[in-house]
Short mmCIF file of C-alpha atoms in Angstrom, two decimals:
data_model
loop_
_atom_site.label_atom_id
_atom_site.label_comp_id
_atom_site.label_asym_id
_atom_site.label_seq_id
_atom_site.Cartn_x
_atom_site.Cartn_y
_atom_site.Cartn_z
CA GLY S 1 10.73 63.69 55.46
CA ASN S 2 9.84 67.30 55.62
CA SER S 3 7.95 69.06 58.83
CA VAL S 4 5.97 72.35 59.97
CA THR S 5 4.63 72.29 63.54
CA GLN S 6 3.13 75.64 64.84
CA MET S 7 1.36 76.38 67.20
CA GLU S 8 -2.50 74.87 68.10
CA GLY S 9 -4.90 78.03 68.29
CA PRO S 10 -7.18 79.84 68.48
CA VAL S 11 -5.51 82.53 69.09
CA THR S 12 -7.63 85.92 70.33
CA LEU S 13 -6.17 88.83 70.64
CA SER S 14 -7.56 92.62 71.60
CA GLU S 15 -7.17 95.48 68.14
CA GLU S 16 -3.33 96.62 68.63
CA ALA S 17 -2.30 93.86 70.14
CA PHE S 18 1.73 92.82 70.17
CA LEU S 19 1.12 89.16 67.71
CA THR S 20 2.97 85.46 67.19
CA ILE S 21 2.14 82.71 66.56
CA ASN S 22 5.16 80.37 66.79
CA CYS S 23 6.55 78.00 63.63
CA THR S 24 9.41 75.54 63.38
CA TYR S 25 10.26 72.76 60.78
CA THR S 26 12.47 69.55 60.16
CA ALA S 27 13.76 70.02 56.57
CA THR S 28 16.63 67.44 55.28
CA GLY S 29 18.57 70.41 53.30
CA TYR S 30 17.86 73.86 53.21
CA PRO S 31 13.90 75.07 52.40
CA SER S 32 12.62 78.09 51.99
CA LEU S 33 9.83 79.41 54.37
CA PHE S 34 6.74 81.06 53.71
CA TRP S 35 4.07 81.80 55.15
CA TYR S 36 0.75 82.29 53.70
CA VAL S 37 -2.95 83.52 55.24
CA GLN S 38 -6.59 82.71 54.39
CA TYR S 39 -9.27 85.29 54.76
CA PRO S 40 -12.63 83.57 55.46
CA GLY S 41 -14.05 82.32 52.05
CA GLU S 42 -10.73 82.93 50.15
CA GLY S 43 -8.30 81.05 48.40
CA LEU S 44 -4.18 81.20 50.17
CA GLN S 45 -1.90 84.17 49.52
CA LEU S 46 1.11 84.36 49.94
CA LEU S 47 2.15 87.04 53.25
CA LEU S 48 5.88 87.03 53.34
CA LYS S 49 8.91 84.74 52.53
CA ALA S 50 12.16 84.06 53.15
CA THR S 51 14.52 82.19 51.10
CA LYS S 52 18.15 81.48 53.16
CA ALA S 53 18.81 81.28 57.54
CA ASP S 54 18.73 85.19 58.78
CA ASP S 55 17.12 86.88 55.65
CA LYS S 56 13.69 89.19 56.75
CA GLY S 57 9.88 88.53 54.89
CA SER S 58 7.66 91.73 55.78
CA ASN S 59 4.89 92.40 54.33
CA LYS S 60 1.10 94.94 55.51
CA GLY S 61 3.17 95.02 59.45
CA PHE S 62 4.01 91.65 59.79
CA GLU S 63 7.35 89.85 59.54
CA ALA S 64 8.98 86.86 60.42
CA THR S 65 12.78 85.89 60.22
CA TYR S 66 14.23 82.18 58.90
CA ARG S 67 16.38 80.81 61.86
CA LYS S 68 17.98 78.07 60.63
CA GLU S 69 19.83 77.75 64.44
CA THR S 70 16.38 76.86 65.54
CA THR S 71 14.94 76.52 62.81
CA SER S 72 12.49 78.35 63.22
CA PHE S 73 10.08 81.42 61.22
CA HIS S 74 7.98 82.75 64.12
CA LEU S 75 5.52 85.18 62.37
CA GLU S 76 5.27 88.64 64.34
CA LYS S 77 3.24 91.93 64.69
CA GLY S 78 3.11 94.73 66.83
CA SER S 79 -0.57 95.81 66.51
CA VAL S 80 -3.04 94.20 65.08
CA GLN S 81 -6.46 94.86 63.04
CA VAL S 82 -10.35 93.02 63.04
CA SER S 83 -9.56 93.04 59.51
CA ASP S 84 -6.53 90.77 60.54
CA SER S 85 -8.53 87.60 61.61
CA ALA S 86 -8.06 84.72 59.22
CA VAL S 87 -5.99 81.38 59.12
CA TYR S 88 -2.42 81.58 58.93
CA PHE S 89 -0.25 78.64 57.55
CA CYS S 90 3.34 78.25 58.11
CA ALA S 91 4.73 76.49 55.44
CA LEU S 92 8.07 75.37 52.95
CA SER S 93 9.54 73.98 49.96
CA GLU S 94 12.78 72.51 48.93
CA GLY S 95 14.58 72.38 45.76
CA GLY S 96 12.88 74.18 42.79
CA ARG S 97 9.48 72.10 42.49
CA ARG S 98 7.93 73.54 45.24
CA ALA S 99 5.55 71.56 46.35
CA LEU S 100 4.51 72.83 50.00
CA THR S 101 4.94 71.16 52.82
CA PHE S 102 2.35 73.40 55.13
CA GLY S 103 1.56 73.59 59.18
CA SER S 104 -1.39 72.75 60.19
CA GLY S 105 -2.63 75.90 60.44
CA THR S 106 -3.67 79.04 63.78
CA ARG S 107 -6.54 80.99 63.62
CA LEU S 108 -5.95 84.37 64.33
CA GLN S 109 -8.98 86.16 65.72
CA VAL S 110 -8.78 89.84 66.30
CA GLN S 111 -11.80 91.70 68.62
CA PRO S 112 -12.68 95.28 68.78
CA GLU R 30 -8.29 88.02 43.67
CA THR R 31 -5.30 85.25 41.43
CA GLY R 32 -6.62 84.48 38.25
CA VAL R 33 -7.30 80.58 39.17
CA THR R 34 -10.36 79.49 39.41
CA GLN R 35 -11.56 76.21 40.39
CA SER R 36 -15.07 74.22 39.67
CA PRO R 37 -17.56 73.10 40.99
CA THR R 38 -17.02 75.14 43.76
CA HIS R 39 -19.18 72.70 46.27
CA LEU R 40 -20.25 69.28 45.61
CA ILE R 41 -21.34 66.23 47.03
CA LYS R 42 -21.34 62.32 46.37
CA THR R 43 -21.46 58.82 47.91
CA ARG R 44 -18.93 56.10 48.87
CA GLY R 45 -17.45 54.48 45.57
CA GLN R 46 -18.38 57.24 42.91
CA GLN R 47 -15.79 58.83 40.65
CA VAL R 48 -15.26 63.10 40.94
CA THR R 49 -13.50 65.25 39.03
CA LEU R 50 -12.06 68.70 40.17
CA ARG R 51 -10.96 71.63 37.13
CA CYS R 52 -8.50 74.88 37.45
CA SER R 53 -7.91 77.56 35.45
CA SER R 54 -4.61 78.46 36.09
CA GLN R 55 -3.37 82.36 35.92
CA SER R 56 -2.62 84.01 32.67
CA GLY R 57 1.29 83.37 31.92
CA HIS R 58 1.66 80.11 34.28
CA ASN R 59 3.33 76.32 32.34
CA THR R 60 2.51 74.10 36.05
CA VAL R 61 -0.52 74.06 38.65
CA SER R 62 0.25 71.88 41.91
CA TRP R 63 -3.20 70.36 42.87
CA TYR R 64 -3.14 70.05 47.49
CA GLN R 65 -5.82 68.70 49.58
CA GLN R 66 -6.95 70.81 53.21
CA ALA R 67 -8.63 68.44 55.02
CA LEU R 68 -10.89 69.64 57.94
CA GLY R 69 -9.29 72.48 60.42
CA GLN R 70 -6.42 71.38 58.89
CA GLY R 71 -3.12 72.14 56.07
CA PRO R 72 -3.33 71.76 52.86
CA GLN R 73 -1.69 68.69 51.88
CA PHE R 74 1.11 67.91 48.51
CA ILE R 75 -1.26 65.54 46.13
CA PHE R 76 0.67 66.20 43.07
CA GLN R 77 1.69 68.92 40.45
CA TYR R 78 1.88 68.89 36.14
CA TYR R 79 4.46 70.79 34.02
CA ARG R 80 4.18 70.24 30.06
CA GLU R 81 1.69 67.88 30.09
CA GLU R 82 3.10 65.42 33.12
CA GLU R 83 3.02 64.67 36.96
CA ASN R 84 6.14 66.37 38.07
CA GLY R 85 5.77 65.24 41.67
CA ARG R 86 3.91 63.64 43.48
CA GLY R 87 2.46 63.28 47.60
CA ASN R 88 1.49 60.57 49.35
CA PHE R 89 -1.34 60.17 47.40
CA PRO R 90 -2.72 56.49 46.38
CA PRO R 91 -3.07 55.84 42.55
CA ARG R 92 -6.95 56.53 42.08
CA PHE R 93 -6.40 60.40 42.94
CA SER R 94 -5.15 61.79 39.48
CA GLY R 95 -4.35 64.42 37.33
CA LEU R 96 -3.94 65.65 32.88
CA GLN R 97 -2.49 68.89 32.42
CA PHE R 98 -3.77 70.36 29.14
CA PRO R 99 -2.39 72.33 26.11
CA ASN R 100 -3.20 76.14 28.09
CA TYR R 101 -2.44 74.58 30.85
CA SER R 102 -5.53 74.11 32.67
CA SER R 103 -5.78 70.53 34.62
CA GLU R 104 -8.19 68.64 35.96
CA LEU R 105 -8.15 66.33 39.11
CA ASN R 106 -9.52 63.06 39.58
CA VAL R 107 -10.92 60.16 42.42
CA ASN R 108 -11.99 57.01 42.07
CA ALA R 109 -13.58 55.34 44.59
CA LEU R 110 -14.41 57.43 46.53
CA GLU R 111 -13.75 57.51 50.50
CA LEU R 112 -15.36 59.14 53.87
CA ASP R 113 -11.84 60.41 54.31
CA ASP R 114 -11.64 62.08 50.66
CA SER R 115 -14.13 64.98 52.47
CA ALA R 116 -12.07 68.43 52.21
CA LEU R 117 -11.32 71.54 50.56
CA TYR R 118 -9.04 71.07 46.92
CA LEU R 119 -7.45 73.06 46.26
CA CYS R 120 -5.28 74.78 42.90
CA ALA R 121 -2.36 76.46 42.46
CA SER R 122 -0.40 77.89 39.66
CA SER R 123 2.91 79.02 39.12
CA ARG R 124 5.74 79.64 36.23
CA THR R 125 8.69 76.78 35.65
CA SER R 126 11.61 78.33 33.92
CA GLY R 127 14.37 76.14 33.67
CA ARG R 128 14.60 74.00 36.89
CA SER R 129 12.40 76.61 39.10
CA THR R 130 9.37 78.06 39.65
CA GLY R 131 8.04 80.75 41.26
CA GLU R 132 4.97 81.86 43.19
CA LEU R 133 1.73 79.00 43.51
CA PHE R 134 -1.35 81.34 43.44
CA PHE R 135 -4.06 79.18 45.08
CA GLY R 136 -7.79 79.37 43.54
CA GLU R 137 -10.69 79.30 46.23
CA GLY R 138 -11.04 75.75 45.79
CA SER R 139 -12.84 73.01 45.51
CA ARG R 140 -14.95 71.61 48.46
CA LEU R 141 -16.27 67.30 48.16
CA THR R 142 -18.39 66.31 50.33
CA VAL R 143 -18.46 62.20 50.09
CA LEU R 144 -21.59 60.88 51.89
#
């Protein structure tokens, strides 16, 4: 079956530091890949996505590249802000139905 | 704000009871999916409803059931509650056209505690 593995948190960074959150996946076909973010007290929000190999998703300074050869979709941001503190979930879906398989989440804490 | 509303936001039940959670989908959306998010874990897919029928199911027992209404709102019902059912239940709405479903928009969830 499908699965998503992401690095355990919490990840604690100082403001303006570089962020990488690793995500690897296992899928039987050619999935679409997503990063969702969950801010404290809020619902899940789609951060970015990529639907095929070598696609780069980007939003709000975050980016991730769909690497089929390494089955990875690592999330990066060049300079984090305190407001980026949240839990980040990597996810995949296969087929047209969009049932998502999520990783366990990585909590990011950015200190001023 | 996604336009997906869930109720109640919090509730407490005891083992063996039954619970119904409700979800109103975003305007223009015709598909509803439900997810269970245990504390410290990622959401797990329970099932999806389209055209008032179950359109896919994850690895959850039959005591998890649902409904979708003609206005596309949805209910999640859980019978014979167990302690492990304590979780945040997330509803997501989307638009299905043909064989493809678009982006999911999540509500803020209903937090269920089973004592």
